[in-house]
XYZ file of C-alpha atoms in Angstrom:
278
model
C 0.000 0.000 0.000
C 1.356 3.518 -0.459
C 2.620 4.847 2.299
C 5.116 8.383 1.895
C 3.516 11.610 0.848
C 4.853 13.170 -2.639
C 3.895 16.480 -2.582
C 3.224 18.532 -6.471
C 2.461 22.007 -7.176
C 2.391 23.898 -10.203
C 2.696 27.925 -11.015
C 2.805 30.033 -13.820
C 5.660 32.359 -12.172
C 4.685 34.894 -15.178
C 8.505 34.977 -15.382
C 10.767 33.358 -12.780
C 13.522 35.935 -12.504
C 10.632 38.220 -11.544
C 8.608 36.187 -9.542
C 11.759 35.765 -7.841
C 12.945 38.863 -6.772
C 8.820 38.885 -5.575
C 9.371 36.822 -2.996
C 8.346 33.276 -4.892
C 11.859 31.834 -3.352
C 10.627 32.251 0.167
C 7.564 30.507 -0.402
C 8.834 27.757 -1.981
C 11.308 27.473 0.918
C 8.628 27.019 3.412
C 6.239 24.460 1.346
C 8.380 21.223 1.109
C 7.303 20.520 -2.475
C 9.086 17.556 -4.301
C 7.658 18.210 -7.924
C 7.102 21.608 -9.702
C 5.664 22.524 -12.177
C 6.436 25.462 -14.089
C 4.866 27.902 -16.655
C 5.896 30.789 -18.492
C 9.953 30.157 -17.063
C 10.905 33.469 -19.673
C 14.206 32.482 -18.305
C 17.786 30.420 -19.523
C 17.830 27.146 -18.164
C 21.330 28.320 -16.430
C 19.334 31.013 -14.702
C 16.770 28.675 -13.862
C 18.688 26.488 -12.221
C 21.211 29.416 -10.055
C 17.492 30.592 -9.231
C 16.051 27.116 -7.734
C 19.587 25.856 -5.942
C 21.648 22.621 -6.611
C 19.487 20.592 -4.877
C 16.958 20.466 -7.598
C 16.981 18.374 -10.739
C 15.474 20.311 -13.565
C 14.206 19.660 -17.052
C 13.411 22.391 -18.921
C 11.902 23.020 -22.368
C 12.390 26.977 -23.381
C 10.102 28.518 -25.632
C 11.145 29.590 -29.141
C 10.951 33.205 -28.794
C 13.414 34.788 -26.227
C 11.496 35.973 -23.362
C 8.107 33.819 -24.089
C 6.507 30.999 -22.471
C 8.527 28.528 -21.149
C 7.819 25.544 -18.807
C 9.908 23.637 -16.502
C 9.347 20.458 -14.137
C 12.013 21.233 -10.503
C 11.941 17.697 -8.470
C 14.125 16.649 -5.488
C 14.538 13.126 -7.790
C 16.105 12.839 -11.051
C 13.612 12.404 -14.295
C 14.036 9.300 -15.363
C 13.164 10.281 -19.249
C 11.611 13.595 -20.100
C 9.833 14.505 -23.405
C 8.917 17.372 -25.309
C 7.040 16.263 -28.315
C 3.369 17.184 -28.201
C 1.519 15.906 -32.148
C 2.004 17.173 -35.163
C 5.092 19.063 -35.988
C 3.258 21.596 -38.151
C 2.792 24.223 -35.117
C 5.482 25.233 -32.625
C 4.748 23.866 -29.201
C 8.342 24.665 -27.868
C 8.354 26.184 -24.245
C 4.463 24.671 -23.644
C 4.384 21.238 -23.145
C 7.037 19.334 -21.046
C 6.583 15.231 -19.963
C 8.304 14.235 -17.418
C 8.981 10.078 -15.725
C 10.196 10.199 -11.800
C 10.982 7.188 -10.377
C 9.579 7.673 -6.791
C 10.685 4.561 -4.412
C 9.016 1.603 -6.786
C 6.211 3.706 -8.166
C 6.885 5.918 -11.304
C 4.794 8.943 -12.008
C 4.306 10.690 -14.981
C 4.067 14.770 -14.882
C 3.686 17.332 -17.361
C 4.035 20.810 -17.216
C 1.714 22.180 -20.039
C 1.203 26.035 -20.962
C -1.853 26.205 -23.069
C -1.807 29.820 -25.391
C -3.994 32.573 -23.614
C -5.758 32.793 -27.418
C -7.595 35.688 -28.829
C -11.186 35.410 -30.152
C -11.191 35.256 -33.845
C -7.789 35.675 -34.880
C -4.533 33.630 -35.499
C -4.001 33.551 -32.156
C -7.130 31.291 -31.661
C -6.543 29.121 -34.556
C -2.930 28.005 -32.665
C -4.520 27.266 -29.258
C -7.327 24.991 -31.002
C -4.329 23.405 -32.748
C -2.446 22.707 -29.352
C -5.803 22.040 -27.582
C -6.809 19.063 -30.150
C -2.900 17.791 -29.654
C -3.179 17.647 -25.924
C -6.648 15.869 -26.171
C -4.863 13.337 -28.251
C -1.864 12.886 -26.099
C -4.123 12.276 -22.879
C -5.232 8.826 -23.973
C -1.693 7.788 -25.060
C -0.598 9.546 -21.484
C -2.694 6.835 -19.583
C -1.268 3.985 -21.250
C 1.734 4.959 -20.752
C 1.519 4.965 -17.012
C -1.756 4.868 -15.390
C -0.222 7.337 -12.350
C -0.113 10.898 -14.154
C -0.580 14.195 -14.086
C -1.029 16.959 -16.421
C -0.494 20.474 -15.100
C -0.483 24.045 -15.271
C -1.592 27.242 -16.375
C -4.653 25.425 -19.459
C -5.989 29.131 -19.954
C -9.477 27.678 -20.496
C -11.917 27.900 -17.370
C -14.148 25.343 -17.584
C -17.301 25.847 -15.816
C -19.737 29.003 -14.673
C -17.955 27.870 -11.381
C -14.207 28.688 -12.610
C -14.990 32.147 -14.084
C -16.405 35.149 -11.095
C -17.915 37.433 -13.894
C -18.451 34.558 -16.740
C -21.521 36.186 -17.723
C -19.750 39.118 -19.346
C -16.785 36.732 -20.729
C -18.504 34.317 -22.780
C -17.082 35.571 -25.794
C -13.805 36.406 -24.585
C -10.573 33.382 -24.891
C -10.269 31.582 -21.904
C -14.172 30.999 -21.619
C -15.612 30.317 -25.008
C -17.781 27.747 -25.526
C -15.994 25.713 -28.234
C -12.683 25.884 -26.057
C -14.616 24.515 -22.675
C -15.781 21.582 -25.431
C -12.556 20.113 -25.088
C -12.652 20.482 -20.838
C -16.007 18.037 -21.821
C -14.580 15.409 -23.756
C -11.410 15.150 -20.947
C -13.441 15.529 -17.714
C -17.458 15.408 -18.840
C -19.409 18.143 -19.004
C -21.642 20.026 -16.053
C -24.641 18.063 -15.756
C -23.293 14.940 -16.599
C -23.740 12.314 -13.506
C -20.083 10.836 -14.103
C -18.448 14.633 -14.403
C -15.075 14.241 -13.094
C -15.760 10.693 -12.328
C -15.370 8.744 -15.158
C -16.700 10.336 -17.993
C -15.305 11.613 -20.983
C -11.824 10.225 -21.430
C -11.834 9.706 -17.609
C -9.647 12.477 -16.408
C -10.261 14.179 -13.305
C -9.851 18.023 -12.003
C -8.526 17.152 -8.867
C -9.170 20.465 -7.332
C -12.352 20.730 -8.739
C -13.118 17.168 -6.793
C -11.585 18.730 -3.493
C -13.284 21.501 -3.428
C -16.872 20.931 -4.534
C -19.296 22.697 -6.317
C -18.495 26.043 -5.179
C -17.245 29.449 -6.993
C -13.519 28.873 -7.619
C -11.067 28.660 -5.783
C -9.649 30.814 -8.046
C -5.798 30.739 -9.613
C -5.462 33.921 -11.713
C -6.514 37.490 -10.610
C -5.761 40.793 -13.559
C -3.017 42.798 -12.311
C -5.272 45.990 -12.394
C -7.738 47.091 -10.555
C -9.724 45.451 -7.513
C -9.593 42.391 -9.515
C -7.496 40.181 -6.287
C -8.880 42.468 -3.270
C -12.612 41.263 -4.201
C -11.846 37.595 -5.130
C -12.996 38.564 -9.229
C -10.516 36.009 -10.780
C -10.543 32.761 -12.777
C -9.661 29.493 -12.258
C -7.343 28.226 -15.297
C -4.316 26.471 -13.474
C -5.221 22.745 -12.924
C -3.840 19.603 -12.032
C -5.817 16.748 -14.160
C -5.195 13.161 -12.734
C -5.749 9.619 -14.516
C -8.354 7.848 -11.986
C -5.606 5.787 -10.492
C -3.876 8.926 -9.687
C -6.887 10.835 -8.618
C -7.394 8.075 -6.021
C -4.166 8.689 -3.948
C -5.078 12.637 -3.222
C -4.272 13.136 0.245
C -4.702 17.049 0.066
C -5.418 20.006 -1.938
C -4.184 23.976 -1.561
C -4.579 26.519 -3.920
C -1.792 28.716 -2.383
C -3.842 32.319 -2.674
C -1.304 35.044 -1.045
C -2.586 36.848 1.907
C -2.780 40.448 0.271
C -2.468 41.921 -3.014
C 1.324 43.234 -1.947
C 2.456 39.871 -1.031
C 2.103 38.259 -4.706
C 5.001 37.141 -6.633
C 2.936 36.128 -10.005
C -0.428 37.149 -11.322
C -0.805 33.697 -10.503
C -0.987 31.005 -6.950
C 0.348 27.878 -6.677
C -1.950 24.853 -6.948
C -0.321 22.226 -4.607
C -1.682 18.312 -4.187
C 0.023 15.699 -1.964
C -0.738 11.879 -3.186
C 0.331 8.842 -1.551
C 2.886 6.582 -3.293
């Protein structure tokens, strides 16, 4: 039976340099995490690694344009294999999808560090995140046979539900909450309504916070910058941590790392942390 507690989390540090000077350091000091997850590194891996310390192993997958995107998996044991192929080879997924094996006492588990494009309505921008959208959708089902203990992380810039959004009435038109990118959020998890949502249905995936924390507004991982947008809770929830069942099963806890006040936050986004038995 498992036994030890392997603690994940995943960020988008909306540039780690930055985040950084911000204060993210000291809180990953105090959280004991042995996996992360990163998004939107912006960052050399030599950088990355003088930021993080010694200690940690890091893979890292830079995006193609300088100063763009980016995502990393940090973990107190060495990646077995790591991959960085995501589908067809007609788009450029560098610096947004990043798999990663850890051997972890006799149990291996599979994470991946994804960065799904923020998109604009009706533009180019749009047509590129449907392309990396329908290549992650593929890749899940090959994910699970791989290794039926895995995780696939990170910022997905798609919130999924009326739940995930605080003002979704005035976004339903806007990227991140349009209706044909919360299609694929169906087919992976099940859609609201259905009796097996997040339990079976679809392609049998499961939001793991989304499980933890109920049906209830949130808890929300991204807050705008500007504005009141963090003092009066108006975010979204886009950063997720999708489990195959098998994975899903050996939650032992759930935090979605919110900072205390709007002066105390090192990236527009919070850490979404999970411990699961192994």
């Amino acid at each position: 039976m498992p036994s030890s507690r392997l603690r994940i989390a995943t960020i988008n540090a909306n540039g780690i340099r930055a985040a950084f000077r911000k204060g993210m350091g000291a809180w990953l000091d105090g959280r004991d995490v042995d996996i992360l997850a990163i998004q939107e590194v912006r960052a050399s891996s030599e950088d990355l690694q003088g930021l993080l310390g010694d200690e940690w192993d890091i893979v890292h997958d830079p995006a193609s344009a300088k100063g763009r995107a980016g995502v990393a998996i940090a973990s107190r044991h060495r990646a077995a294999i790591h991959r960085v192929e995501l589908g067809p080879t007609e788009f450029d997924s560098a610096g947004r999808w990043l798999e990663a094996d850890y051997e972890v006492g006799d149990t291996v588990v599979t994470v991946v560090s994804a960065y799904v494009h923020s998109g604009e309505a009706g533009t180019d921008k749009q047509v590129e995140k449907y392309k990396f959208l329908d290549a992650m959708e593929a890749r899940l089902p090959e994910l699970q046979k791989h290794n039926e203990l895995a995780v696939v992380m990170g910022d997905l810039n798609v919130g999924h539900r009326t739940l995930d959004i605080r003002n979704w009435k005035g976004n339903v038109k806007r990227a991140g909450f349009l209706p044909e990118e919360r299609a694929y959020f169906d087919r992976i998890l099940g859609a609201e309504g259905d009796p097996s949502y997040n339990d079976g249905a679809g392609l049998g995936w499961v939001d793991v916070v989304r499980r933890h924390a109920g049906e209830v507004e949130g808890p929300y991982t991204w807050w705008s910058w500007r504005g009141k947008a963090f003092d009066n809770d108006t975010g979204w929830r886009i950063d997720y941590q999708l489990a195959t069942p098998a994975l899903a099963a050996r939650v032992q806890d759930v935090a979605v790392d919110r900072a205390a006040a709007y002066d105390e936050r090192w990236s527009d986004h919070t850490p979404v942390v999970v411990d699961y038995a192994v």
